Tab-separated table of C-alpha atoms in Angstrom:
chain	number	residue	atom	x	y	z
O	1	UNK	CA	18.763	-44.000	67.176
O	2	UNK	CA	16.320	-41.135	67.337
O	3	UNK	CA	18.532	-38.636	65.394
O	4	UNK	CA	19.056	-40.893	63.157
O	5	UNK	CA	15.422	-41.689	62.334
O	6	UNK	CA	15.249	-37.854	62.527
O	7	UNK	CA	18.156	-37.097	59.967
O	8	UNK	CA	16.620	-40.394	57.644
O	9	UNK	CA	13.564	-39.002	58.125
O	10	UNK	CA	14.622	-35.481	56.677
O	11	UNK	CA	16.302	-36.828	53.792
O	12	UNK	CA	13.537	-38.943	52.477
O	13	UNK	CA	11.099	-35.750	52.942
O	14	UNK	CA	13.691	-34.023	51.214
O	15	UNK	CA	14.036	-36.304	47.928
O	16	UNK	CA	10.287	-36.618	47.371
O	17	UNK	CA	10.109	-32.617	46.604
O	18	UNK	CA	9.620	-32.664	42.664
O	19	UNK	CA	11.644	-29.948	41.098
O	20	UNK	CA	10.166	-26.308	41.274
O	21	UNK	CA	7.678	-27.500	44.025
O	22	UNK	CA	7.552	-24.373	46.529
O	23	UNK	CA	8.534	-26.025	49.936
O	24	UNK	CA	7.326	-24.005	53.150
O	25	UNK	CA	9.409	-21.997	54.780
O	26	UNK	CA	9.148	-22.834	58.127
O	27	UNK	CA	9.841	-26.568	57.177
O	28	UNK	CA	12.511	-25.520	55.804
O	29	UNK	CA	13.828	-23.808	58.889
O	30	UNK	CA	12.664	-26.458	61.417
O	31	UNK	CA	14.536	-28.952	59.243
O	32	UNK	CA	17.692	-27.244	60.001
O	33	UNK	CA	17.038	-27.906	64.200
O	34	UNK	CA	15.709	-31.344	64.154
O	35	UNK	CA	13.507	-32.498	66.926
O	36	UNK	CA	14.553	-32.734	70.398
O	37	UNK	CA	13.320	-36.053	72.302
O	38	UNK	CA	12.820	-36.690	75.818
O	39	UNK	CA	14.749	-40.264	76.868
O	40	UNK	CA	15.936	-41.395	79.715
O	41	UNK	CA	15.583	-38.008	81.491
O	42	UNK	CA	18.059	-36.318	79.058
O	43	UNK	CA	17.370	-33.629	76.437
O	44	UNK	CA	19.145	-34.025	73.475
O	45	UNK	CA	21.213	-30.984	71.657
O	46	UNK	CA	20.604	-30.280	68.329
O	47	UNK	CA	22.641	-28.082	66.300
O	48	UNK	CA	21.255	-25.467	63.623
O	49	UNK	CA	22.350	-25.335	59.993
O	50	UNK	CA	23.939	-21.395	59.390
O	51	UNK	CA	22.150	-19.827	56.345
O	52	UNK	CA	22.509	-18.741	53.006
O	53	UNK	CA	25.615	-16.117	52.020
O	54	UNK	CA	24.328	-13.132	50.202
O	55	UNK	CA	27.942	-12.365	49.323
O	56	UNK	CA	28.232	-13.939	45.835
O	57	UNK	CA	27.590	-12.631	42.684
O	58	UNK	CA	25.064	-9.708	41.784
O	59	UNK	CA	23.086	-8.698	38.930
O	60	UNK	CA	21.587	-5.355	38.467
O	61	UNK	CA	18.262	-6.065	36.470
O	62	UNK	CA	15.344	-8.029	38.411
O	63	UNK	CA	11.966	-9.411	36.277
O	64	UNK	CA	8.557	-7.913	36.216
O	65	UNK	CA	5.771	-10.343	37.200
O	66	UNK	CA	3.079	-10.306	34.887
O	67	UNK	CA	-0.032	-8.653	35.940
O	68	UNK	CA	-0.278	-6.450	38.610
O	69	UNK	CA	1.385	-5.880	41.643
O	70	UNK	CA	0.114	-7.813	44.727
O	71	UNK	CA	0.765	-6.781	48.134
O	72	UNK	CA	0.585	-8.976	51.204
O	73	UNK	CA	-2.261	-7.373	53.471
O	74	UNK	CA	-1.208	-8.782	56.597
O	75	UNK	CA	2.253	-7.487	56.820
O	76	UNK	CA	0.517	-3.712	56.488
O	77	UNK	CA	-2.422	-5.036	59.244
O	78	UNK	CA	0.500	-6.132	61.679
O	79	UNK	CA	2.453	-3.173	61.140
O	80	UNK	CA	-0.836	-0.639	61.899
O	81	UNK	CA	-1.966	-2.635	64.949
O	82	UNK	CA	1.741	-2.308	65.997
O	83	UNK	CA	1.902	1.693	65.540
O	84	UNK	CA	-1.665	2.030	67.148
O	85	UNK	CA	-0.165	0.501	70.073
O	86	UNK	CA	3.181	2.360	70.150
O	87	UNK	CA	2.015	5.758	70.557
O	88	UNK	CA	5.756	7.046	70.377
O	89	UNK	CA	9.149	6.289	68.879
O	90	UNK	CA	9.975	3.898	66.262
O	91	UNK	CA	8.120	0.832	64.863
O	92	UNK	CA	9.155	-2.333	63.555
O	93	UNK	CA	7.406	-5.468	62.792
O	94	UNK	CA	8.247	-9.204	61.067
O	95	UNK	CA	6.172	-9.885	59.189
O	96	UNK	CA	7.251	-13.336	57.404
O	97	UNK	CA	8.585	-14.793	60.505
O	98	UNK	CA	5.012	-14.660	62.449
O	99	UNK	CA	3.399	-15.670	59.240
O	100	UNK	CA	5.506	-18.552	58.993
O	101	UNK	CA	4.724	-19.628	62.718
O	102	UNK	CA	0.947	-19.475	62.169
O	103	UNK	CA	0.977	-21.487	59.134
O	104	UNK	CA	3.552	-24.121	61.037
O	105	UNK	CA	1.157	-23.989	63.986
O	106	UNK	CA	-2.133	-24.366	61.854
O	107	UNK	CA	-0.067	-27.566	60.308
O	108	UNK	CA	-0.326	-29.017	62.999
O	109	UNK	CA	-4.033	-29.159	63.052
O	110	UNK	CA	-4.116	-30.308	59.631
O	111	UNK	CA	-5.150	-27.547	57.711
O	112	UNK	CA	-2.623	-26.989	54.169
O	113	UNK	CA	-0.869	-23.681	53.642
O	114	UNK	CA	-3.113	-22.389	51.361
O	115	UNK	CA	-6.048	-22.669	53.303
O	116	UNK	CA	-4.670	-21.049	56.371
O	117	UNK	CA	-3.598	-18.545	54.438
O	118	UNK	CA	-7.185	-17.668	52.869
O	119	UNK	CA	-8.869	-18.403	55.783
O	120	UNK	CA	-6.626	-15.988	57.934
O	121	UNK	CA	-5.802	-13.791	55.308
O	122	UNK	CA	-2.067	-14.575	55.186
O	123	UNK	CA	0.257	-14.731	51.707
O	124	UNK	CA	1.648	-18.570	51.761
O	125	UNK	CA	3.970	-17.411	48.861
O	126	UNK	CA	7.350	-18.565	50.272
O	127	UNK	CA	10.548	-16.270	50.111
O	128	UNK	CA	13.502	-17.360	48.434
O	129	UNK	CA	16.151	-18.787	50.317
O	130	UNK	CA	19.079	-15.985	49.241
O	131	UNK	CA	16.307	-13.275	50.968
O	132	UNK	CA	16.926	-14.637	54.393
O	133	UNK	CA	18.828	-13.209	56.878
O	134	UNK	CA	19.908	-15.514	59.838
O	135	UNK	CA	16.523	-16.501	60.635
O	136	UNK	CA	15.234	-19.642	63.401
O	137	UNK	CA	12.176	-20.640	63.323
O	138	UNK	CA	11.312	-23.192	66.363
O	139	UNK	CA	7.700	-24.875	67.490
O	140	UNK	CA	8.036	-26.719	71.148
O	141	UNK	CA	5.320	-28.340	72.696
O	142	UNK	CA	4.458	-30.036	76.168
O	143	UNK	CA	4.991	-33.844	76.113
O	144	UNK	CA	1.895	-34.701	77.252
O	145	UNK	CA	0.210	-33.158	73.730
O	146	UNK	CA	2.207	-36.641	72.623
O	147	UNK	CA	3.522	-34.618	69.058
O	148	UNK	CA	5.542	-36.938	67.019
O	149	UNK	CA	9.067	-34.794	66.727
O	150	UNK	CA	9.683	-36.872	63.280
O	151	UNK	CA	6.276	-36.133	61.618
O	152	UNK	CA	5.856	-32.821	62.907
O	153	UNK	CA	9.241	-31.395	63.251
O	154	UNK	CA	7.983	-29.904	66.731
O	155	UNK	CA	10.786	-30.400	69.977
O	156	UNK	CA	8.524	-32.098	72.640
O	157	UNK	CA	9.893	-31.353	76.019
O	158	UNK	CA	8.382	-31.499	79.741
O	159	UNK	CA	7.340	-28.308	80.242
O	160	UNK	CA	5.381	-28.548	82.976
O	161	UNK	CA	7.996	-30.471	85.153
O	162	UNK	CA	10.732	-29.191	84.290
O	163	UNK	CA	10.729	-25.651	83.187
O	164	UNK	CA	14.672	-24.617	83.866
O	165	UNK	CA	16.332	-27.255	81.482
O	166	UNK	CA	13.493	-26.789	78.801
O	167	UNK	CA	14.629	-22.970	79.001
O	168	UNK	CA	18.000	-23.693	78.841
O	169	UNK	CA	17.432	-26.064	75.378
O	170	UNK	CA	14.938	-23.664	74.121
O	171	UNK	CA	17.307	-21.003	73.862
O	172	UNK	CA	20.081	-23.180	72.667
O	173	UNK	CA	18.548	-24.218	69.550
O	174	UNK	CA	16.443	-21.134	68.942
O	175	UNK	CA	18.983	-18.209	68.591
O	176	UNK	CA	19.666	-17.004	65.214
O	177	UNK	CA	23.477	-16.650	66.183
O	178	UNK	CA	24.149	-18.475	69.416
O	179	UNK	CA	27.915	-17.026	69.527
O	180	UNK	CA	26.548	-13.645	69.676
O	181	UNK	CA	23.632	-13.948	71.876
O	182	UNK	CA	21.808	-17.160	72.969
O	183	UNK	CA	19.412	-15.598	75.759
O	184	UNK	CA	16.471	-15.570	73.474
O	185	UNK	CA	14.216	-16.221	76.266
O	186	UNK	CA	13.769	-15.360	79.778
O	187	UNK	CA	13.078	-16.932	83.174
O	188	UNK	CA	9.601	-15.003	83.098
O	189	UNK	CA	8.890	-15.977	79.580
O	190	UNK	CA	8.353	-19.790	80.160
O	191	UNK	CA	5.492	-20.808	82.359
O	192	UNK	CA	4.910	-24.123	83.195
O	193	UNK	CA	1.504	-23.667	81.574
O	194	UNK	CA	2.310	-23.515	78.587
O	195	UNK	CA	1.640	-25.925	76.148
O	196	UNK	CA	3.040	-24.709	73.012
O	197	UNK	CA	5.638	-22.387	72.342
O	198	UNK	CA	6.641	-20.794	68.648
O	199	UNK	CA	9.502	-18.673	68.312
O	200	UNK	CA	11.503	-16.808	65.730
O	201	UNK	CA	15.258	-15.035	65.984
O	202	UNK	CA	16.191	-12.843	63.370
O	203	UNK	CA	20.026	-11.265	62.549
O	204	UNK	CA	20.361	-9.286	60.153
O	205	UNK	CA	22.827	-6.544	58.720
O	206	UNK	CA	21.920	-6.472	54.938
O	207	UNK	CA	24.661	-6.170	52.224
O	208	UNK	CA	23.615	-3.282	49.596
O	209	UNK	CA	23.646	-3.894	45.582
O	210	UNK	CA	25.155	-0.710	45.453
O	211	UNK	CA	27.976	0.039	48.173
O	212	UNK	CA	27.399	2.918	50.772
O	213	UNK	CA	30.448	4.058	52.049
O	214	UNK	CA	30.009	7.531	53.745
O	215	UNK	CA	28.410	8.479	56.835
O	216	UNK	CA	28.342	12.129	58.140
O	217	UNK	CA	25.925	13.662	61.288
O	218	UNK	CA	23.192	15.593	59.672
O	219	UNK	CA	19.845	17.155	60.964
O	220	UNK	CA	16.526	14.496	61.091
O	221	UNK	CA	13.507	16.751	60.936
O	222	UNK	CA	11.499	14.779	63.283
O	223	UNK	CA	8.631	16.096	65.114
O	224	UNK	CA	10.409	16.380	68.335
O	225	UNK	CA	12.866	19.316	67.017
O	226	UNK	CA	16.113	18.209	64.348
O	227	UNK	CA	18.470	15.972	66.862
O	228	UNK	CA	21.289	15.055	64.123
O	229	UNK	CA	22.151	11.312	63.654
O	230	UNK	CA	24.510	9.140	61.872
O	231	UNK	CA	23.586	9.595	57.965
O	232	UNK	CA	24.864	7.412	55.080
O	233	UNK	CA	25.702	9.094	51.792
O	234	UNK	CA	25.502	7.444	48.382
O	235	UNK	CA	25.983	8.557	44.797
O	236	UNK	CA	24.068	5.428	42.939
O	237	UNK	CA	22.467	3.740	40.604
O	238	UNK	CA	18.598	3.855	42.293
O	239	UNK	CA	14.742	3.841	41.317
O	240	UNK	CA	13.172	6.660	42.792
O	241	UNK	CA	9.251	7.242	42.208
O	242	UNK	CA	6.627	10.054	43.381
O	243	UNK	CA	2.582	10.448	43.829
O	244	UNK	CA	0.837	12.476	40.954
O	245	UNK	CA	-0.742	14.673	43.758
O	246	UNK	CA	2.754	14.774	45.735
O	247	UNK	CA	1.041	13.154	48.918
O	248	UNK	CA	4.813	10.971	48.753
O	249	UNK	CA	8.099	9.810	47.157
O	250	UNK	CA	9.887	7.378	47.323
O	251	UNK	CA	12.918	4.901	46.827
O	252	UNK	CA	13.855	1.332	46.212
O	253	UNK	CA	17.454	0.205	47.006
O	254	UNK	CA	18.409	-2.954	46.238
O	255	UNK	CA	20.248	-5.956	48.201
O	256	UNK	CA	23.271	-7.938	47.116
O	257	UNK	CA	22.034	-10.946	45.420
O	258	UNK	CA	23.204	-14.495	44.276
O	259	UNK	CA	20.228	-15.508	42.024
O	260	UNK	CA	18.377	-14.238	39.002
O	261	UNK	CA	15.120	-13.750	40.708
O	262	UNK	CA	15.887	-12.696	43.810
O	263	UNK	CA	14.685	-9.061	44.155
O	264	UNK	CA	15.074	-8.302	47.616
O	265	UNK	CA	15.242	-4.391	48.530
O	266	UNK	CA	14.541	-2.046	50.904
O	267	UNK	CA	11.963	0.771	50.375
O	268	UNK	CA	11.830	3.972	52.232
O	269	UNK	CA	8.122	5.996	51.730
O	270	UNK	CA	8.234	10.050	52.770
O	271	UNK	CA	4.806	11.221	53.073
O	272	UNK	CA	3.703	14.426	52.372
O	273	UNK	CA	1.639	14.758	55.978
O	274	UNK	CA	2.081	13.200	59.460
O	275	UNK	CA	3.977	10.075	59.304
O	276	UNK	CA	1.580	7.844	61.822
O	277	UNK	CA	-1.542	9.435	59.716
O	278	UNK	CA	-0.142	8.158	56.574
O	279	UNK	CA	0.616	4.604	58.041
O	280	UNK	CA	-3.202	4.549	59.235
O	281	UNK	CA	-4.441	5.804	55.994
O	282	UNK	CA	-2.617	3.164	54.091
O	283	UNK	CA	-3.883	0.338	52.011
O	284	UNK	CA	-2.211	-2.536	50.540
O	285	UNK	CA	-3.764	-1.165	47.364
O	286	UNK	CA	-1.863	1.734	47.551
O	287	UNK	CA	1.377	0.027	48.704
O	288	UNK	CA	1.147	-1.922	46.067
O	289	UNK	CA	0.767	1.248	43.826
O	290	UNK	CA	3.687	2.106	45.275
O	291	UNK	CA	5.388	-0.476	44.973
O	292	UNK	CA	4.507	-0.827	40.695
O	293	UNK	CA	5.774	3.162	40.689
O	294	UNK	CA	9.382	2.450	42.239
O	295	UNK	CA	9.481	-1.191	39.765
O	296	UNK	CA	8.554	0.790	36.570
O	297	UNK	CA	10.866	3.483	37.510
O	298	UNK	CA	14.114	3.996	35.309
O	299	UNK	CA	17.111	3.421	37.321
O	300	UNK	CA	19.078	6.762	37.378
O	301	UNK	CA	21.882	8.447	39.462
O	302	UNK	CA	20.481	9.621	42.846
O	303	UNK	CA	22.381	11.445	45.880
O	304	UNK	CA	20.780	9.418	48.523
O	305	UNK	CA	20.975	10.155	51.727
O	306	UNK	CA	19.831	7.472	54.216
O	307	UNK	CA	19.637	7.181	58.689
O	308	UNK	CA	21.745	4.346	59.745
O	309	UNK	CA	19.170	2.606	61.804
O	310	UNK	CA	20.148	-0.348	64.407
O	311	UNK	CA	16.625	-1.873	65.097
O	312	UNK	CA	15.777	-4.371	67.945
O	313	UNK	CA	12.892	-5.912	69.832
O	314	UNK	CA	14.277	-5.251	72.787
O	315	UNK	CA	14.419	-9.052	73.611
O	316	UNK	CA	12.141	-11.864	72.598
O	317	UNK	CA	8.053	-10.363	72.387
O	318	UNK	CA	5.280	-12.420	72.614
O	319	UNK	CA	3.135	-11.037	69.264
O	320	UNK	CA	0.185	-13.246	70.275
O	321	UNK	CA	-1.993	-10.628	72.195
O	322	UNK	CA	-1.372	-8.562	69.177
O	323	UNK	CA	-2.664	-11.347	67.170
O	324	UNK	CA	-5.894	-11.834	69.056
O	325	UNK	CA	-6.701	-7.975	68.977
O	326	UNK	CA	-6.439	-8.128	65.014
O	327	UNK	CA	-8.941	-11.142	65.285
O	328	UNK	CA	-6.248	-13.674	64.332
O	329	UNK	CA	-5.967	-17.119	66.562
O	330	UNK	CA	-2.944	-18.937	65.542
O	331	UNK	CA	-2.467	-21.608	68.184
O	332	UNK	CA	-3.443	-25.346	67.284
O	333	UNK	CA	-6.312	-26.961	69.551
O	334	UNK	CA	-4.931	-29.474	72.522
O	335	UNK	CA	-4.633	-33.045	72.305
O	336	UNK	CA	-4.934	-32.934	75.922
O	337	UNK	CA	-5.817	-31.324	79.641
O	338	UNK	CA	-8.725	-29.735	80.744
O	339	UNK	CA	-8.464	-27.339	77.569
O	340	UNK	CA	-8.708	-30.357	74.993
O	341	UNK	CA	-9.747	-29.301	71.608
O	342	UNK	CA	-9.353	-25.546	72.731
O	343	UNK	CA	-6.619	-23.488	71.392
O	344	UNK	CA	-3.493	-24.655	72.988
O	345	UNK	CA	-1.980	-21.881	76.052
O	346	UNK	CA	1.375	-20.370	75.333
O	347	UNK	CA	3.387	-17.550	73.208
O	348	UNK	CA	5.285	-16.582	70.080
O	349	UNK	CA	7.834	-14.816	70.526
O	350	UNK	CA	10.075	-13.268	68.351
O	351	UNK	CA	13.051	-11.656	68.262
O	352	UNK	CA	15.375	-8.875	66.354
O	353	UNK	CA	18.122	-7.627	65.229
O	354	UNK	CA	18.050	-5.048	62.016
O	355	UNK	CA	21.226	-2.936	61.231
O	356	UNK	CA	20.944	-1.015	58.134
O	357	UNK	CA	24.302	0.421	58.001
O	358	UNK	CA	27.108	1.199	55.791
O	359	UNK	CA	28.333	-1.374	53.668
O	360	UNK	CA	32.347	-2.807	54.789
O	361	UNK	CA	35.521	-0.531	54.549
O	362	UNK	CA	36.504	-2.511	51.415
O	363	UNK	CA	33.707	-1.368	49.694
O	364	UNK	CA	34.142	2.079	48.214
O	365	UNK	CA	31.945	4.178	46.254
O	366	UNK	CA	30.749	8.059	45.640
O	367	UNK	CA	28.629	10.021	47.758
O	368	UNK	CA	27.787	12.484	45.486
O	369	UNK	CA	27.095	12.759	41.706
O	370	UNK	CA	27.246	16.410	40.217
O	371	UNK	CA	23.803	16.932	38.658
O	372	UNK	CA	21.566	13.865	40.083
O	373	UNK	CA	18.731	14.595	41.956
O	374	UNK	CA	18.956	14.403	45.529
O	375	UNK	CA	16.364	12.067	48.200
O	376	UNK	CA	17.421	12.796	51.856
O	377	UNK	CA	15.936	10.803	54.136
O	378	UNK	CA	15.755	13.333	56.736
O	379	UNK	CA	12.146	13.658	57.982
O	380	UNK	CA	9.800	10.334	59.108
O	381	UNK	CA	9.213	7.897	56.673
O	382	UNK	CA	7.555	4.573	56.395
O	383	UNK	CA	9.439	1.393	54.818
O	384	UNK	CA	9.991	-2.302	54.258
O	385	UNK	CA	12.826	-4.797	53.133
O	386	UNK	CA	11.397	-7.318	50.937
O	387	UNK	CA	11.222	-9.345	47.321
O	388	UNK	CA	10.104	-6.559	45.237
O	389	UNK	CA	7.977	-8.290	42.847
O	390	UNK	CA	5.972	-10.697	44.639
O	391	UNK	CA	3.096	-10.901	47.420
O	392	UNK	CA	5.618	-12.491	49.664
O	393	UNK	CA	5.649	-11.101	53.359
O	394	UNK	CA	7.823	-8.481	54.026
O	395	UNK	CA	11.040	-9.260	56.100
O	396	UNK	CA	10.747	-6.243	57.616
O	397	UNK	CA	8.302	-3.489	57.746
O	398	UNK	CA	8.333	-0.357	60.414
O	399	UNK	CA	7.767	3.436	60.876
O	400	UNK	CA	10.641	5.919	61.661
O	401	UNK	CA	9.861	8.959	63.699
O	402	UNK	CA	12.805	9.635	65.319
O	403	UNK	CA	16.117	7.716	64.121
């Protein structure tokens, strides 16, 4: 009777959206897992929705907003208190998945998207759905905070008492791909104090606009000495764009796409200078100058050459330490305990998986064009995968030193 108030419950919310009414992400992801109740001792399974096929059709033109470029400032502040941090090696943040937790978990305290967002300042401009790669979002919460599962579309579950088969049902319903891997959390990372949880899994091996079908080990000038790695080759159809005083270049290379304005892409940034100084030096000002360069950019023939990168967390990591060091406290107060009306205790995690690689066998094209002008990848660079047009979060956004 539950999941059927649940399901009834979703499909009312769902018919009462007027048409072209942005609808938050993170609803729309919780949706897809609903709520888990606690009755008669059992925990109920719920199964999660699979998400949107970027294999359809594509179209090779995207639409200029009006007005300037905005960039989201966050996803830059996240990625700089990351690389401050990680004093070596590669760096990779997610930037719209944690945003999305902290505006579901700010929800829940009755504050709107839109004021979160300018009170924290977050972008609550959602992505479109075609962007996402497989992507769960999850809030759980301690019974004893008493959150309705059908109003909130949080899993309640005794955490306190029993911590194994909340762990177990946690990572059940949270892993992006549960066939591939459905560990998403370990023993260590649930304590029985906690009284929230938010977590986010992310899959993702993106499908180009253009195909990339050659890879051959080259030299990466990396500050270590030139190791060679895995490179991908590419005779295409790309925007490429440069600074005036040659401080970088850079280029914008589109995703496989099923609607008119989706304009995801990924953008790789060379600087000029030290990789790490550049990332501290940036602004979202000058991303977004960046950003205007590569959209006004005619498309032209480019040999590209690009590091296939396989990018993880390294399992799930909780990115609220990082939060509170960049002055940012996501977690709603508690209904209950001896910390009532203080921020609740607990995590958000998340974790990823990011393989920009090759495009499939069946997909053929050139790696070289006699004549084009050539951007290899082959030193550190700076970059992001997201829509290319709006102040959305990025997907992803991370530093490569060393491939």
């Amino acid at each position: 009777q539950a999941e059927t108030q649940a399901e009834t419950q979703a499909e009312a919310q769902a018919e009462t959206q007027t048409e072209g009414q942005a609808f938050p992400l993170w609803r729309m992801a919780l949706l897809g897992v609903m709520a888990g109740l606690l009755a008669a001792g059992a925990l109920m399974l719920i199964l999660t929705e699979r998400p949107a096929d970027l294999s359809g059709e594509t179209r090779a033109t995207i639409t200029m907003p009006e007005g300037a470029i905005k960039t989201d400032a966050f996803s830059l502040r996240l990625l700089q208190q990351a690389a401050a941090e990680e004093t070596e090696g590669n760096v990779t943040v997610t930037p719209a998945a944690v945003t999305e937790l902290i505006l579901a978990m700010q929800a829940l305290d009755g504050h709107d998207a839109e004021e979160s967002a300018e009170r924290l300042h977050l972008s609550p401009t959602p992505l479109a759905v075609a962007t996402l790669p497989a992507l769960n979002l999850q809030l759980f919460a301690d019974a004893d905070q008493g959150f309705d599962p059908v109003e909130t579309l949080v899993m309640s579950l005794p955490l306190k008492s029993d911590t194994q088969r909340c762990l177990s049902l946690i990572n059940r319903v949270s892993a992006a791909d549960a066939a591939t891997d459905s560990l998403v959390l370990t023993d260590s990372q649930l304590s029985p104090d906690a009284q929230m949880l938010a977590v986010a899994d992310m899959q993702w091996a993106p499908t180009w606009l253009h195909p990339i079908s050659e890879l051959e080990t080259l030299p990466f000038r990396s500050e270590g000495g030139r190791p060679k790695v895995p490179m991908m080759k590419s005779a295409a159809s790309y925007r490429m764009a440069e600074a005036e005083d040659g401080s970088w270049r850079a280029v914008a290379l589109f995703m496989r796409r099923e609607t008119e304005h989706d304009s995801t892409c990924f953008v790789a940034v060379e600087p000029r200078g030290t990789l790490m100084n550049f990332v501290r030096g940036m602004t979202p000002e000058k991303l977004s100058t960046i950003r205007e360069a590569l959209l006004k950019a005619p498309e032209q023939w480019v040999n590209l050459q690009l590091p296939e990168l396989h990018l993880s967390s390294g399992g799930a990591r909780d990115m609220l330490p990082l939060l509170h060091r960049m002055g940012i406290t996501p977690m709603p107060l508690s209904r209950s305990g001896e910390n009532k009306d203080q921020a609740m205790r607990g995590a958000l995690y998340v974790r990823f998986r990011l393989d920009i690689q090759r495009s499939a066998a069946t997909d053929t094209a050139p790696s070289e064009q006699a004549g084009a002008p050539q951007f290899a990848l082959d030193s550190p660079f700076l970059w992001w995968i997201g829509d290319a047009t709006s102040d959305a979060p990025f997907l992803f956004m991370g530093a490569v030193a060393a491939p």
